[in-house]
XYZ file of C-alpha atoms in Angstrom:
560
model
C 71.038 151.253 204.312
C 71.869 151.115 200.578
C 72.970 154.741 200.674
C 75.249 154.036 203.636
C 76.816 151.059 201.866
C 77.313 153.099 198.699
C 79.042 155.855 200.629
C 81.211 153.309 202.436
C 82.230 151.650 199.163
C 83.121 155.026 197.630
C 85.178 155.888 200.652
C 86.945 152.542 200.556
C 87.893 152.946 196.906
C 89.687 156.141 197.804
C 91.434 154.439 200.695
C 92.432 151.513 198.486
C 94.321 153.865 196.191
C 96.059 155.566 199.097
C 96.977 152.312 200.807
C 97.966 150.249 197.813
C 101.650 150.970 198.353
C 101.371 149.892 201.962
C 100.191 146.408 200.988
C 96.891 146.921 202.780
C 94.769 146.173 199.772
C 93.698 142.808 201.133
C 91.992 144.325 204.147
C 90.021 146.780 202.091
C 89.039 144.090 199.637
C 87.832 142.136 202.658
C 85.831 145.086 203.934
C 84.344 145.705 200.513
C 83.332 142.073 200.217
C 81.852 142.152 203.706
C 79.731 145.200 202.941
C 78.572 143.329 199.879
C 77.297 140.481 202.086
C 80.319 138.129 202.065
C 81.043 136.491 205.424
C 84.410 136.092 207.088
C 84.178 132.338 206.720
C 84.109 132.795 202.941
C 87.354 134.766 203.057
C 89.398 133.043 205.727
C 87.753 129.660 205.730
C 86.955 130.016 209.424
C 83.646 130.019 211.220
C 83.009 133.189 213.168
C 79.225 133.313 213.071
C 76.736 135.122 210.876
C 77.936 138.690 210.653
C 75.812 141.787 210.753
C 76.839 145.182 209.515
C 80.211 146.116 211.043
C 80.379 149.163 213.251
C 83.320 151.476 212.629
C 84.040 153.371 215.793
C 85.431 156.520 214.222
C 84.014 158.593 217.061
C 86.925 157.527 219.221
C 89.382 159.252 216.871
C 90.285 162.933 216.867
C 90.444 164.895 213.652
C 94.187 164.353 213.500
C 93.697 160.616 213.108
C 94.789 159.710 216.595
C 92.870 158.151 219.434
C 91.087 160.497 221.777
C 93.668 161.102 224.540
C 90.903 160.870 227.138
C 90.618 157.157 226.462
C 93.181 155.984 228.952
C 93.718 153.323 231.509
C 96.136 152.661 234.309
C 98.651 151.077 231.937
C 99.462 154.329 230.145
C 98.337 157.032 227.765
C 97.202 156.044 224.276
C 97.400 159.398 222.519
C 100.282 158.314 220.271
C 98.329 155.428 218.734
C 96.891 156.151 215.308
C 93.327 155.335 214.336
C 92.706 153.512 211.114
C 88.962 153.394 210.565
C 89.395 151.160 207.572
C 90.316 148.279 209.808
C 87.415 147.010 211.904
C 86.218 144.225 214.072
C 82.645 143.125 214.273
C 80.236 140.666 215.855
C 77.216 138.655 214.924
C 75.451 140.868 217.483
C 73.160 138.228 218.934
C 72.821 136.630 222.316
C 74.754 133.424 222.742
C 78.166 132.478 221.414
C 79.396 135.494 219.486
C 82.751 135.922 217.769
C 84.674 139.147 217.318
C 87.420 139.781 214.798
C 90.033 142.494 214.544
C 93.266 142.951 212.609
C 96.460 144.832 213.335
C 99.534 146.173 211.552
C 102.958 146.874 213.036
C 104.939 149.337 210.940
C 108.131 149.586 212.966
C 110.896 147.169 213.740
C 111.992 146.042 217.139
C 109.994 144.885 220.083
C 106.345 145.842 220.113
C 103.221 145.019 221.975
C 99.803 146.246 222.893
C 96.918 145.356 225.166
C 93.168 145.716 224.882
C 90.377 145.304 227.343
C 86.657 144.633 227.213
C 84.229 147.342 228.167
C 80.521 146.602 228.452
C 78.852 149.613 230.002
C 80.647 152.228 227.904
C 82.669 153.783 230.694
C 86.068 154.161 229.058
C 87.618 156.630 231.478
C 90.711 155.607 233.403
C 90.242 151.967 232.637
C 87.111 151.710 234.765
C 85.130 149.638 232.316
C 84.230 146.038 232.969
C 87.526 144.880 231.577
C 89.639 141.885 230.849
C 92.996 142.502 229.257
C 94.581 140.545 226.508
C 98.145 141.316 225.519
C 99.770 140.638 222.156
C 103.539 140.698 221.629
C 105.441 140.673 218.343
C 109.074 141.041 217.324
C 110.054 139.908 220.777
C 113.038 137.761 221.587
C 111.744 134.973 223.839
C 112.697 135.694 227.430
C 111.206 135.567 230.878
C 108.472 133.178 229.823
C 107.148 135.595 227.140
C 107.015 134.108 223.669
C 106.913 135.846 220.320
C 103.643 135.951 218.395
C 101.604 134.910 221.420
C 98.266 136.083 222.715
C 98.109 136.395 226.478
C 95.000 136.793 228.602
C 95.524 139.074 231.555
C 92.678 139.447 234.047
C 93.978 142.681 235.420
C 91.267 145.309 235.143
C 87.986 143.544 235.641
C 85.964 140.522 234.627
C 86.542 138.104 231.796
C 83.290 136.995 230.163
C 82.873 133.313 230.865
C 83.889 131.116 227.972
C 86.184 133.694 226.368
C 88.828 132.239 224.084
C 91.538 133.933 222.001
C 93.069 132.653 218.789
C 95.069 134.415 216.108
C 97.669 134.512 213.372
C 100.466 137.006 213.820
C 102.107 136.351 210.481
C 105.822 136.211 209.826
C 107.574 138.397 212.355
C 111.195 139.434 212.715
C 112.765 141.993 214.936
C 113.640 144.121 211.895
C 110.385 143.952 210.006
C 106.756 144.833 210.126
C 103.899 142.518 210.834
C 100.299 142.108 209.830
C 97.842 139.584 211.188
C 94.500 139.116 212.827
C 93.125 137.980 216.141
C 89.820 136.192 216.487
C 88.070 136.437 219.872
C 85.203 134.073 220.680
C 83.060 135.101 223.643
C 80.205 133.094 225.160
C 77.681 135.173 227.080
C 75.686 132.308 228.516
C 77.100 132.955 231.982
C 78.084 136.591 232.003
C 79.219 137.627 235.445
C 78.746 141.356 235.090
C 75.841 143.570 234.060
C 74.959 143.222 230.394
C 71.722 144.689 229.164
C 69.930 144.790 225.874
C 71.406 147.725 223.951
C 74.694 147.771 225.846
C 77.819 147.807 223.705
C 80.876 145.660 224.039
C 84.048 147.531 223.121
C 87.619 146.476 222.645
C 89.741 149.403 223.802
C 93.406 149.624 222.820
C 96.077 150.246 225.417
C 99.637 150.858 224.210
C 102.925 152.306 225.480
C 103.247 149.711 228.144
C 106.588 151.275 229.012
C 107.461 148.755 231.670
C 108.176 146.217 228.944
C 108.347 147.966 225.567
C 110.087 150.820 223.874
C 107.860 153.819 223.435
C 108.491 154.111 219.703
C 107.947 150.503 218.730
C 104.229 150.026 219.017
C 101.564 148.543 216.869
C 100.114 151.548 215.133
C 96.860 150.291 213.743
C 94.436 148.204 215.744
C 90.748 148.010 215.167
C 88.278 148.820 217.879
C 84.554 149.324 217.660
C 81.226 148.528 219.263
C 79.108 145.396 219.213
C 75.585 145.886 220.525
C 73.976 143.241 222.688
C 70.458 142.155 221.786
C 69.846 139.991 224.818
C 67.404 139.749 227.680
C 63.760 140.533 227.162
C 61.879 141.558 230.256
C 60.343 138.799 232.338
C 56.591 138.879 232.849
C 54.317 139.038 235.855
C 50.855 137.557 235.536
C 47.860 139.609 236.643
C 47.545 139.820 240.411
C 44.988 137.464 241.916
C 43.489 138.951 245.086
C 41.982 136.829 247.859
C 39.411 137.503 249.186
C 37.624 138.746 246.113
C 35.553 141.904 246.408
C 35.439 144.334 249.322
C 37.869 143.573 252.112
C 37.361 144.537 255.725
C 39.976 146.554 257.538
C 42.286 144.221 259.389
C 41.371 141.256 257.230
C 44.218 139.283 255.703
C 44.854 140.018 252.013
C 46.769 137.718 249.699
C 48.125 138.672 246.268
C 49.547 136.019 243.992
C 51.299 136.258 240.636
C 53.666 134.252 238.450
C 57.058 135.650 237.441
C 58.104 134.115 234.124
C 60.988 134.504 231.706
C 60.004 133.852 228.110
C 63.527 133.540 226.738
C 64.939 131.480 229.597
C 67.866 133.832 230.130
C 67.189 135.565 233.425
C 67.891 134.022 236.791
C 64.475 134.797 238.244
C 65.590 134.021 241.770
C 67.929 137.020 241.503
C 65.019 139.431 241.004
C 64.123 141.362 244.138
C 60.465 142.004 244.902
C 58.921 145.084 246.445
C 55.421 146.431 246.829
C 53.651 149.778 246.702
C 50.565 149.929 248.894
C 49.162 153.033 247.248
C 50.823 153.530 243.892
C 50.586 156.773 241.960
C 52.193 157.139 238.532
C 55.103 157.026 237.858
C 55.060 154.444 240.628
C 57.948 155.742 242.700
C 56.495 154.894 246.095
C 57.748 151.329 246.204
C 59.078 150.087 249.486
C 60.931 146.879 250.352
C 58.868 144.062 251.754
C 58.826 144.540 255.511
C 57.593 142.345 258.329
C 54.051 143.490 257.546
C 54.250 141.610 254.272
C 54.892 137.901 254.090
C 56.119 136.682 250.712
C 56.388 133.056 249.721
C 57.685 131.706 246.438
C 57.598 128.346 244.745
C 59.423 127.424 241.566
C 57.010 126.051 238.994
C 59.590 125.170 236.376
C 62.946 126.391 235.107
C 61.483 129.649 233.789
C 58.702 130.575 236.215
C 58.136 131.248 239.903
C 54.821 131.613 241.731
C 54.874 134.478 244.232
C 52.326 135.324 246.916
C 52.124 138.213 249.370
C 50.035 138.165 252.545
C 49.411 141.146 254.808
C 46.791 143.197 256.664
C 46.134 146.769 255.620
C 45.174 149.068 258.518
C 43.136 151.796 256.779
C 39.969 151.920 254.730
C 39.359 153.184 251.230
C 40.305 152.159 247.712
C 43.914 151.117 247.667
C 45.955 150.611 244.535
C 48.539 147.927 245.144
C 51.491 147.282 242.874
C 53.989 144.440 242.880
C 57.312 145.024 241.166
C 60.038 142.562 240.217
C 63.276 144.524 240.024
C 65.984 143.640 237.545
C 69.211 142.886 239.445
C 71.307 143.815 236.395
C 70.058 147.420 236.123
C 68.877 146.730 232.597
C 65.489 148.429 233.023
C 63.810 145.030 233.010
C 61.581 145.841 235.984
C 58.038 144.523 235.639
C 55.036 145.818 237.575
C 51.501 144.524 238.073
C 48.685 146.415 239.749
C 45.442 145.618 241.557
C 42.862 147.818 243.251
C 40.961 146.714 246.334
C 38.353 148.437 248.457
C 38.942 148.169 252.181
C 35.823 148.890 254.230
C 35.219 149.444 257.894
C 33.535 146.680 259.845
C 30.682 148.648 261.423
C 28.130 145.964 262.298
C 28.087 143.281 264.951
C 27.340 139.743 263.844
C 23.987 138.163 264.642
C 24.199 135.110 266.879
C 21.668 132.300 266.951
C 21.557 130.083 270.049
C 19.209 127.066 269.806
C 19.363 126.527 273.588
C 18.904 129.278 276.154
C 17.204 127.533 279.102
C 18.782 125.375 281.785
C 19.411 121.801 280.759
C 18.806 119.328 283.648
C 20.423 115.983 283.010
C 21.464 112.847 284.876
C 24.913 111.415 284.806
C 25.569 108.633 282.354
C 25.488 105.096 283.779
C 28.682 104.373 285.642
C 29.936 107.898 285.015
C 29.977 111.048 287.072
C 29.315 113.180 283.989
C 26.973 113.647 281.083
C 28.343 113.533 277.529
C 26.344 115.471 274.996
C 25.782 113.968 271.575
C 24.892 115.993 268.486
C 25.110 119.620 267.421
C 21.686 120.723 268.652
C 23.294 122.895 271.330
C 25.722 124.596 268.899
C 25.322 128.277 268.099
C 25.767 129.931 264.701
C 26.313 133.504 263.535
C 25.933 135.633 260.431
C 27.306 139.040 259.473
C 25.375 141.752 257.708
C 28.409 143.556 256.234
C 30.865 142.224 253.601
C 33.587 141.514 256.096
C 33.517 137.780 255.911
C 31.979 135.126 258.132
C 32.238 135.703 261.887
C 33.767 133.020 264.041
C 31.768 131.213 266.726
C 33.227 129.653 269.858
C 32.144 128.616 273.353
C 33.628 128.775 276.820
C 32.656 126.586 279.805
C 32.908 127.715 283.428
C 31.687 126.091 286.633
C 31.697 122.345 287.183
C 33.243 121.966 283.726
C 35.834 124.184 282.053
C 36.975 124.332 278.446
C 36.415 125.959 275.074
C 35.789 125.001 271.485
C 33.494 125.389 268.535
C 31.049 122.477 269.008
C 29.468 120.909 272.108
C 29.043 117.538 270.450
C 31.028 114.991 272.450
C 31.685 117.362 275.369
C 31.465 115.691 278.819
C 29.754 117.856 281.455
C 30.754 117.089 285.019
C 28.213 116.663 287.823
C 27.092 120.046 288.950
C 26.295 123.291 287.150
C 28.243 124.397 284.079
C 27.582 127.696 282.328
C 27.950 127.583 278.544
C 28.676 130.936 276.862
C 28.724 131.252 273.077
C 30.683 134.090 271.401
C 30.267 135.414 267.847
C 33.266 137.546 266.782
C 34.241 139.434 263.632
C 37.658 140.736 264.657
C 36.392 143.948 266.231
C 36.297 143.464 270.018
C 33.347 145.766 270.564
C 31.305 143.777 268.036
C 31.379 140.542 270.044
C 27.915 139.155 270.876
C 27.096 136.295 273.260
C 24.408 133.948 274.510
C 24.523 131.437 277.367
C 22.721 128.664 279.228
C 23.365 126.317 282.170
C 23.835 122.587 282.093
C 22.954 120.976 285.445
C 24.094 117.384 285.781
C 22.740 115.383 288.727
C 23.904 112.074 290.157
C 20.854 109.845 290.722
C 22.714 106.573 290.560
C 22.805 104.610 293.868
C 26.070 103.419 295.282
C 26.844 99.729 295.742
C 27.688 97.683 298.868
C 28.503 94.048 299.517
C 28.099 92.687 303.077
C 30.235 90.086 304.743
C 28.727 86.669 305.545
C 28.885 86.067 309.309
C 29.219 82.704 311.004
C 26.055 80.880 312.014
C 26.698 81.743 315.610
C 29.347 83.075 317.891
C 29.909 81.642 321.425
C 29.798 84.173 324.120
C 33.113 85.141 325.515
C 34.378 83.122 328.480
C 32.688 84.318 331.598
C 30.717 86.843 329.558
C 27.185 86.829 328.363
C 28.240 88.591 325.127
C 30.576 88.402 322.101
C 33.124 91.073 321.210
C 34.043 91.282 317.484
C 37.815 90.876 317.343
C 38.526 92.452 313.845
C 36.952 93.718 310.586
C 35.492 90.412 309.548
C 31.954 91.742 309.822
C 32.686 94.962 307.835
C 31.425 95.305 304.200
C 33.444 93.468 301.635
C 33.179 96.368 299.121
C 31.472 99.663 298.389
C 31.390 101.823 295.257
C 29.774 104.736 293.457
C 30.016 106.474 290.062
C 30.798 109.786 291.724
C 32.352 108.626 294.989
C 31.284 107.194 298.381
C 30.645 109.702 301.123
C 29.987 107.496 304.202
C 29.659 103.842 305.240
C 27.931 103.143 308.605
C 26.015 100.404 310.432
C 23.001 100.693 312.678
C 24.517 98.698 315.534
C 27.289 100.999 316.660
C 26.845 103.801 314.065
C 30.449 103.369 313.119
C 32.194 102.531 309.874
C 33.520 99.281 311.367
C 32.233 96.550 313.736
C 35.678 95.869 315.054
C 35.360 95.897 318.893
C 31.566 95.850 318.830
C 29.988 93.807 321.714
C 27.019 91.681 320.722
C 24.798 90.193 323.520
C 23.720 86.576 323.704
C 20.973 86.118 321.246
C 20.382 87.271 317.665
C 21.111 90.837 316.552
C 20.384 92.130 313.027
C 23.056 94.482 311.622
C 22.328 96.821 308.659
C 25.136 98.470 306.728
C 24.351 101.746 304.851
C 26.543 103.375 302.140
C 25.852 106.980 301.086
C 27.347 108.768 298.002
C 28.158 112.451 297.528
C 24.687 113.179 296.229
C 22.900 111.459 299.168
C 22.041 108.324 297.270
C 22.163 105.258 299.543
C 22.419 101.502 299.417
C 22.320 98.939 302.238
C 22.840 95.325 303.163
C 22.289 93.386 306.431
C 22.997 90.190 308.293
C 22.295 88.562 311.729
C 24.828 88.068 314.448
C 23.828 85.181 316.807
C 25.593 84.769 320.157
C 25.055 81.583 322.238
C 25.856 80.786 325.908
C 27.557 77.458 325.837
C 29.305 77.793 329.244
C 28.105 75.464 332.227
C 27.316 77.094 335.590
C 29.710 76.699 338.561
C 28.572 75.684 342.233
C 30.810 76.705 345.174
C 30.713 77.122 349.108
C 29.258 73.688 350.076
C 29.949 72.556 353.894
C 31.693 69.329 354.913
C 29.742 66.146 356.013
C 27.871 66.416 359.364
C 27.305 63.444 361.757
C 24.855 64.060 364.640
C 22.701 61.866 366.976
C 18.963 62.100 366.856
C 17.212 64.122 369.351
C 15.755 62.375 372.395
C 12.551 60.772 371.736
C 12.894 61.744 368.182
C 13.851 59.841 365.250
C 15.593 62.979 363.880
C 18.013 65.560 364.870
C 18.102 69.301 364.426
C 21.462 70.362 363.146
């Protein structure tokens, strides 16, 4: 570094002698002071940041002292613009609000102007850099809205870095004189809207001979241009992959990777990073593929500078697999970060072992008032174990017969009257590994039905002219019947019918018994007496009229 400074100072002394007559001593004094560690603010009384070593971009000049003619842009050729490597602009070279400074000299009278544009990625051919023009006019008679000694920003060739501002002093300018001055450009990179990577260079590239507005011969001959190197953006970090389940994983089993994407300097927009995965990485890790439907990624922002990422998928083949998760830099700044994890996926070769505490038929009565039996407790529940490292098998039951359904525990299950077959299944994800056990639950209805008989009158008079009584309605039928599972039949022993309506009872007392039978043959009965009385008087008919006859002779009587 000291040797470079010494050589630069020696070179400047020679230039100072050559340029003394051109009144350019001040600029070389400034450069000499700067190389000696004096800041711009000490010279001009302005704040432009802490300055690093300036970069003199002499590589853009040909040996004849002119700009490389290949450095062009759509506004015109620049081959007639001279290079003056003694005049420079520079930057503090750090991330954040940086300030750039350059000076210019116009050595001809008349109207003059030039334009420059920003270039970030170094592509200076045909104006294809990431550019934003600024135009500077001097010696110009005000017309058409263009003012003399004015800096104009022209967003014509690309992007303007957010927060860019232009200030400057163009000196005393006349149409018949020369001009010297400087322009100070302050650029804030906090919200850059084009790719800027660590190590990229920001250039100010001169464009002259804007023939649409200016005479070809009246141009600003000397304008500084150079490089300022960005030192921004460290790579974000991915935490080590956490794999669930831990250890060997069975083929077809769900695998979850989780990691945290963090940005230590708080610069990167982590949500802009794209994520992909390599399911069998081999150095140099070029087998990455975008996340497809087989992979489910979820993300949750932890704080402003970190995101938690998780990936869930099933891998179809066995063996040791080397998985890699990569967060790809959206700015093409080689900030990709990769984390790796190896898992062993094994084949599930063994069936689970099922344990059924009940295998014989369970004979049970219905619960009181119910037509079913509700089991209480887990004593009928099956369990299963696996003898390979493929995780715990699942256990479930299915019910067919009088009761249907499925679940994982029989506690609280109501079994209907009749026979229900319970089948337990132990499964590990491989259909041919399923094992079962079963038993029957037989629920019987032993609860009698209920019946309530009507209360007949004390007696019923026989029908007029009849020696019997005919029941005119349903008044002698049961008042109610019921059963927990349903009534099958209701009959009486007098007419074997379900109703006494129309039944003919003889004079005298007849006992009637009602019988109710449920679906299971359980019965209940009630009875009462029906008494019929003959309260009707007899009727005499056919008697002759009165007879008057004399007694027989010699008799004190007469034969009629």
